[in-house]
Amino acid sequence: MLYDLTVVQFSKMLNNLSAILVKGEGFAEAKKIEMSVLLNSRLAPDQFNLTRQVQIACDTAKLAVARLTGQEDSAPKHEDNETTLAELQARIASVVDYLATFTAEDFTGAETRKITHRRWEDKYLTGRDFALEHAIPNIYFHVTTAYAILRHNGVEVGKKDYLGAMPFKS
Amino acid sequence: MLYDLTVVQFSKMLNNLSAILVKGEGFAEAKKIEMSVLLNSRLAPDQFNLTRQVQIACDTAKLAVARLTGQEDSAPKHEDNETTLAELQARIASVVDYLATFTAEDFTGAETRKITHRRWEDKYLTGRDFALEHAIPNIYFHVTTAYAILRHNGVEVGKKDYLGAMPFKS
């Protein structure tokens, strides 16, 4: 299930984030303001701005999958130097493309894999704990915060933009 | 795994939300402002305020578990009439207590259970899709939004308050 929770669902959320940013772009054009105003917006002086929220959402997705599958070196590198929406959209697309290279089989053993991080010193999380208590809450945090920054600035986005389409059956 | 993703992790997030609200209370006391100011805050005029975000986070948790386990009638009822932080904390506690009545065995068959909703007309989601694409993104959305409203108002909360303690091993 970790494959669906990460590769599949993170891809969906990154695509939702991309569409939310397009709505922000439309808002900026209609209001005749620079998109950079929105990209530099934040909800508190010491909070990361919209650009950084998007960057971290991307990194959370790519690094979670890379670490869970034991392929950390395979993740695309990003220099955190995006200054335009087009560059941020390219970053999102590169991560969605990267996630698409994984299959459910790549997650064999992922639940018990030891996940380490330089900030955690010599401690580790199991892959299962890392996914459920760290990666998953984090990606929703940053997508929601990006959404909230745009919402706060007046962009008309709603819960459906955040959740995306539901796979209804009948 | 649906048990851990919902009962265990939703309980953790509701407890984190409770602690974040306590930080909001301390901020209000230090600034000599009424807590109701924070509880009525929102990031956009047509967004639900902090009180409603907490109510919905609670409902998302209780109803997700009730629906996934086929025990919808067992969920505690709430009248959405909380006006104080103490009342909201009691609501959170009632949901955490409710979630604690479930075991992993209660989720047998949950992944394939047909989850219906009056708003979805005659369509349904499988339990698995409902959890991964609806309930999980939703609870993180509302906890993050509650956090963002307090953060925007100056309350000193950080990512650790949102994520809670990590189950590190060494």
PDB file of N, CA, C and O in Angstrom, chain B residues 26-68:
ATOM      1  N   GLY B  26      -2.319  30.252  25.044  1.00  0.00           N
ATOM      2  CA  GLY B  26      -1.242  30.945  25.751  1.00  0.00           C
ATOM      3  C   GLY B  26      -0.903  32.273  25.087  1.00  0.00           C
ATOM      4  O   GLY B  26      -0.646  33.275  25.765  1.00  0.00           O
ATOM      5  N   PHE B  27      -0.928  32.292  23.767  1.00  0.00           N
ATOM      6  CA  PHE B  27      -0.685  33.525  23.010  1.00  0.00           C
ATOM      7  C   PHE B  27      -1.749  34.564  23.336  1.00  0.00           C
ATOM      8  O   PHE B  27      -1.441  35.737  23.577  1.00  0.00           O
ATOM      9  N   ALA B  28      -3.015  34.134  23.341  1.00  0.00           N
ATOM     10  CA  ALA B  28      -4.121  35.061  23.618  1.00  0.00           C
ATOM     11  C   ALA B  28      -3.986  35.648  25.023  1.00  0.00           C
ATOM     12  O   ALA B  28      -4.170  36.856  25.229  1.00  0.00           O
ATOM     13  N   GLU B  29      -3.633  34.798  25.979  1.00  0.00           N
ATOM     14  CA  GLU B  29      -3.468  35.283  27.359  1.00  0.00           C
ATOM     15  C   GLU B  29      -2.323  36.287  27.448  1.00  0.00           C
ATOM     16  O   GLU B  29      -2.457  37.339  28.081  1.00  0.00           O
ATOM     17  N   ALA B  30      -1.218  35.958  26.805  1.00  0.00           N
ATOM     18  CA  ALA B  30      -0.052  36.851  26.869  1.00  0.00           C
ATOM     19  C   ALA B  30      -0.348  38.194  26.208  1.00  0.00           C
ATOM     20  O   ALA B  30       0.128  39.239  26.653  1.00  0.00           O
ATOM     21  N   LYS B  31      -1.135  38.156  25.142  1.00  0.00           N
ATOM     22  CA  LYS B  31      -1.463  39.390  24.407  1.00  0.00           C
ATOM     23  C   LYS B  31      -2.693  40.074  24.987  1.00  0.00           C
ATOM     24  O   LYS B  31      -3.094  41.126  24.487  1.00  0.00           O
ATOM     25  N   LYS B  32      -3.291  39.447  25.978  1.00  0.00           N
ATOM     26  CA  LYS B  32      -4.515  39.976  26.597  1.00  0.00           C
ATOM     27  C   LYS B  32      -5.621  40.197  25.562  1.00  0.00           C
ATOM     28  O   LYS B  32      -6.253  41.257  25.509  1.00  0.00           O
ATOM     29  N   ILE B  33      -5.796  39.203  24.714  1.00  0.00           N
ATOM     30  CA  ILE B  33      -6.919  39.236  23.770  1.00  0.00           C
ATOM     31  C   ILE B  33      -7.831  38.053  24.077  1.00  0.00           C
ATOM     32  O   ILE B  33      -7.412  37.068  24.685  1.00  0.00           O
ATOM     33  N   GLU B  34      -9.077  38.174  23.686  1.00  0.00           N
ATOM     34  CA  GLU B  34     -10.024  37.088  23.899  1.00  0.00           C
ATOM     35  C   GLU B  34      -9.680  35.920  22.976  1.00  0.00           C
ATOM     36  O   GLU B  34      -9.392  36.128  21.784  1.00  0.00           O
ATOM     37  N   MET B  35      -9.749  34.712  23.484  1.00  0.00           N
ATOM     38  CA  MET B  35      -9.508  33.524  22.651  1.00  0.00           C
ATOM     39  C   MET B  35     -10.510  33.471  21.502  1.00  0.00           C
ATOM     40  O   MET B  35     -10.211  32.945  20.422  1.00  0.00           O
ATOM     41  N   SER B  36     -11.679  34.049  21.746  1.00  0.00           N
ATOM     42  CA  SER B  36     -12.700  34.029  20.688  1.00  0.00           C
ATOM     43  C   SER B  36     -12.241  34.772  19.431  1.00  0.00           C
ATOM     44  O   SER B  36     -12.709  34.475  18.331  1.00  0.00           O
ATOM     45  N   VAL B  37     -11.330  35.722  19.607  1.00  0.00           N
ATOM     46  CA  VAL B  37     -10.797  36.418  18.429  1.00  0.00           C
ATOM     47  C   VAL B  37     -10.083  35.416  17.519  1.00  0.00           C
ATOM     48  O   VAL B  37     -10.291  35.391  16.306  1.00  0.00           O
ATOM     49  N   LEU B  38      -9.271  34.577  18.148  1.00  0.00           N
ATOM     50  CA  LEU B  38      -8.554  33.568  17.364  1.00  0.00           C
ATOM     51  C   LEU B  38      -9.526  32.516  16.816  1.00  0.00           C
ATOM     52  O   LEU B  38      -9.410  32.094  15.664  1.00  0.00           O
ATOM     53  N   LEU B  39     -10.466  32.107  17.631  1.00  0.00           N
ATOM     54  CA  LEU B  39     -11.407  31.061  17.202  1.00  0.00           C
ATOM     55  C   LEU B  39     -12.264  31.523  16.030  1.00  0.00           C
ATOM     56  O   LEU B  39     -12.744  30.716  15.237  1.00  0.00           O
ATOM     57  N   ASN B  40     -12.455  32.839  15.929  1.00  0.00           N
ATOM     58  CA  ASN B  40     -13.248  33.377  14.820  1.00  0.00           C
ATOM     59  C   ASN B  40     -12.395  33.822  13.638  1.00  0.00           C
ATOM     60  O   ASN B  40     -12.927  34.339  12.660  1.00  0.00           O
ATOM     61  N   SER B  41     -11.082  33.614  13.739  1.00  0.00           N
ATOM     62  CA  SER B  41     -10.196  34.057  12.650  1.00  0.00           C
ATOM     63  C   SER B  41     -10.271  33.118  11.465  1.00  0.00           C
ATOM     64  O   SER B  41     -10.583  31.936  11.591  1.00  0.00           O
ATOM     65  N   ARG B  42      -9.974  33.683  10.326  1.00  0.00           N
ATOM     66  CA  ARG B  42      -9.918  32.910   9.073  1.00  0.00           C
ATOM     67  C   ARG B  42      -8.928  33.600   8.152  1.00  0.00           C
ATOM     68  O   ARG B  42      -8.577  34.763   8.377  1.00  0.00           O
ATOM     69  N   LEU B  43      -8.521  32.908   7.105  1.00  0.00           N
ATOM     70  CA  LEU B  43      -7.511  33.454   6.196  1.00  0.00           C
ATOM     71  C   LEU B  43      -8.129  34.155   4.996  1.00  0.00           C
ATOM     72  O   LEU B  43      -7.433  34.819   4.232  1.00  0.00           O
ATOM     73  N   ALA B  44      -9.435  33.978   4.812  1.00  0.00           N
ATOM     74  CA  ALA B  44     -10.142  34.620   3.687  1.00  0.00           C
ATOM     75  C   ALA B  44     -11.587  34.788   4.146  1.00  0.00           C
ATOM     76  O   ALA B  44     -12.089  33.994   4.953  1.00  0.00           O
ATOM     77  N   PRO B  45     -12.261  35.823   3.656  1.00  0.00           N
ATOM     78  CA  PRO B  45     -13.616  36.118   4.148  1.00  0.00           C
ATOM     79  C   PRO B  45     -14.584  34.955   3.997  1.00  0.00           C
ATOM     80  O   PRO B  45     -15.496  34.797   4.809  1.00  0.00           O
ATOM     81  N   ASP B  46     -14.408  34.163   2.951  1.00  0.00           N
ATOM     82  CA  ASP B  46     -15.335  33.057   2.701  1.00  0.00           C
ATOM     83  C   ASP B  46     -14.736  31.706   3.074  1.00  0.00           C
ATOM     84  O   ASP B  46     -15.159  30.664   2.566  1.00  0.00           O
ATOM     85  N   GLN B  47     -13.769  31.739   3.976  1.00  0.00           N
ATOM     86  CA  GLN B  47     -13.184  30.486   4.473  1.00  0.00           C
ATOM     87  C   GLN B  47     -13.784  30.199   5.848  1.00  0.00           C
ATOM     88  O   GLN B  47     -14.165  31.126   6.570  1.00  0.00           O
ATOM     89  N   PHE B  48     -13.875  28.923   6.207  1.00  0.00           N
ATOM     90  CA  PHE B  48     -14.330  28.574   7.546  1.00  0.00           C
ATOM     91  C   PHE B  48     -13.328  29.098   8.581  1.00  0.00           C
ATOM     92  O   PHE B  48     -12.125  29.072   8.345  1.00  0.00           O
ATOM     93  N   ASN B  49     -13.853  29.544   9.714  1.00  0.00           N
ATOM     94  CA  ASN B  49     -12.967  30.062  10.760  1.00  0.00           C
ATOM     95  C   ASN B  49     -12.310  28.913  11.534  1.00  0.00           C
ATOM     96  O   ASN B  49     -12.567  27.737  11.271  1.00  0.00           O
ATOM     97  N   LEU B  50     -11.459  29.295  12.480  1.00  0.00           N
ATOM     98  CA  LEU B  50     -10.689  28.289  13.224  1.00  0.00           C
ATOM     99  C   LEU B  50     -11.599  27.283  13.923  1.00  0.00           C
ATOM    100  O   LEU B  50     -11.339  26.076  13.886  1.00  0.00           O
ATOM    101  N   THR B  51     -12.660  27.771  14.552  1.00  0.00           N
ATOM    102  CA  THR B  51     -13.592  26.859  15.226  1.00  0.00           C
ATOM    103  C   THR B  51     -14.107  25.794  14.260  1.00  0.00           C
ATOM    104  O   THR B  51     -14.109  24.600  14.559  1.00  0.00           O
ATOM    105  N   ARG B  52     -14.528  26.238  13.086  1.00  0.00           N
ATOM    106  CA  ARG B  52     -15.097  25.296  12.115  1.00  0.00           C
ATOM    107  C   ARG B  52     -14.029  24.332  11.589  1.00  0.00           C
ATOM    108  O   ARG B  52     -14.332  23.164  11.300  1.00  0.00           O
ATOM    109  N   GLN B  53     -12.804  24.819  11.435  1.00  0.00           N
ATOM    110  CA  GLN B  53     -11.724  23.930  10.983  1.00  0.00           C
ATOM    111  C   GLN B  53     -11.530  22.793  11.990  1.00  0.00           C
ATOM    112  O   GLN B  53     -11.330  21.634  11.613  1.00  0.00           O
ATOM    113  N   VAL B  54     -11.590  23.127  13.274  1.00  0.00           N
ATOM    114  CA  VAL B  54     -11.419  22.102  14.314  1.00  0.00           C
ATOM    115  C   VAL B  54     -12.597  21.133  14.284  1.00  0.00           C
ATOM    116  O   VAL B  54     -12.421  19.909  14.365  1.00  0.00           O
ATOM    117  N   GLN B  55     -13.798  21.686  14.142  1.00  0.00           N
ATOM    118  CA  GLN B  55     -14.985  20.826  14.083  1.00  0.00           C
ATOM    119  C   GLN B  55     -14.889  19.845  12.908  1.00  0.00           C
ATOM    120  O   GLN B  55     -15.200  18.653  13.048  1.00  0.00           O
ATOM    121  N   ILE B  56     -14.458  20.346  11.761  1.00  0.00           N
ATOM    122  CA  ILE B  56     -14.398  19.485  10.580  1.00  0.00           C
ATOM    123  C   ILE B  56     -13.272  18.452  10.706  1.00  0.00           C
ATOM    124  O   ILE B  56     -13.431  17.306  10.277  1.00  0.00           O
ATOM    125  N   ALA B  57     -12.164  18.850  11.294  1.00  0.00           N
ATOM    126  CA  ALA B  57     -11.091  17.870  11.519  1.00  0.00           C
ATOM    127  C   ALA B  57     -11.618  16.723  12.379  1.00  0.00           C
ATOM    128  O   ALA B  57     -11.362  15.547  12.096  1.00  0.00           O
ATOM    129  N   CYS B  58     -12.371  17.062  13.407  1.00  0.00           N
ATOM    130  CA  CYS B  58     -12.968  16.036  14.286  1.00  0.00           C
ATOM    131  C   CYS B  58     -13.930  15.151  13.498  1.00  0.00           C
ATOM    132  O   CYS B  58     -13.896  13.918  13.614  1.00  0.00           O
ATOM    133  N   ASP B  59     -14.785  15.780  12.717  1.00  0.00           N
ATOM    134  CA  ASP B  59     -15.783  15.010  11.969  1.00  0.00           C
ATOM    135  C   ASP B  59     -15.127  14.119  10.912  1.00  0.00           C
ATOM    136  O   ASP B  59     -15.567  12.988  10.681  1.00  0.00           O
ATOM    137  N   THR B  60     -14.106  14.641  10.270  1.00  0.00           N
ATOM    138  CA  THR B  60     -13.391  13.845   9.268  1.00  0.00           C
ATOM    139  C   THR B  60     -12.853  12.574   9.904  1.00  0.00           C
ATOM    140  O   THR B  60     -12.981  11.475   9.347  1.00  0.00           O
ATOM    141  N   ALA B  61     -12.279  12.712  11.094  1.00  0.00           N
ATOM    142  CA  ALA B  61     -11.693  11.553  11.783  1.00  0.00           C
ATOM    143  C   ALA B  61     -12.764  10.557  12.206  1.00  0.00           C
ATOM    144  O   ALA B  61     -12.672   9.360  11.907  1.00  0.00           O
ATOM    145  N   LYS B  62     -13.791  11.043  12.881  1.00  0.00           N
ATOM    146  CA  LYS B  62     -14.785  10.103  13.424  1.00  0.00           C
ATOM    147  C   LYS B  62     -15.572   9.425  12.305  1.00  0.00           C
ATOM    148  O   LYS B  62     -15.840   8.227  12.354  1.00  0.00           O
ATOM    149  N   LEU B  63     -15.937  10.194  11.286  1.00  0.00           N
ATOM    150  CA  LEU B  63     -16.764   9.623  10.223  1.00  0.00           C
ATOM    151  C   LEU B  63     -15.963   8.704   9.306  1.00  0.00           C
ATOM    152  O   LEU B  63     -16.501   7.718   8.794  1.00  0.00           O
ATOM    153  N   ALA B  64     -14.700   9.011   9.105  1.00  0.00           N
ATOM    154  CA  ALA B  64     -13.873   8.132   8.277  1.00  0.00           C
ATOM    155  C   ALA B  64     -13.797   6.750   8.919  1.00  0.00           C
ATOM    156  O   ALA B  64     -14.007   5.729   8.253  1.00  0.00           O
ATOM    157  N   VAL B  65     -13.503   6.712  10.205  1.00  0.00           N
ATOM    158  CA  VAL B  65     -13.371   5.427  10.897  1.00  0.00           C
ATOM    159  C   VAL B  65     -14.724   4.727  10.985  1.00  0.00           C
ATOM    160  O   VAL B  65     -14.835   3.512  10.763  1.00  0.00           O
ATOM    161  N   ALA B  66     -15.773   5.484  11.276  1.00  0.00           N
ATOM    162  CA  ALA B  66     -17.111   4.884  11.365  1.00  0.00           C
ATOM    163  C   ALA B  66     -17.516   4.276  10.023  1.00  0.00           C
ATOM    164  O   ALA B  66     -18.047   3.157   9.968  1.00  0.00           O
ATOM    165  N   ARG B  67     -17.263   4.996   8.937  1.00  0.00           N
ATOM    166  CA  ARG B  67     -17.658   4.501   7.608  1.00  0.00           C
ATOM    167  C   ARG B  67     -16.801   3.313   7.176  1.00  0.00           C
ATOM    168  O   ARG B  67     -17.307   2.343   6.615  1.00  0.00           O
ATOM    169  N   LEU B  68     -15.506   3.418   7.382  1.00  0.00           N
ATOM    170  CA  LEU B  68     -14.611   2.341   6.946  1.00  0.00           C
ATOM    171  C   LEU B  68     -14.918   1.032   7.670  1.00  0.00           C
ATOM    172  O   LEU B  68     -14.721  -0.045   7.115  1.00  0.00           O
TER     173      LEU B  68
END
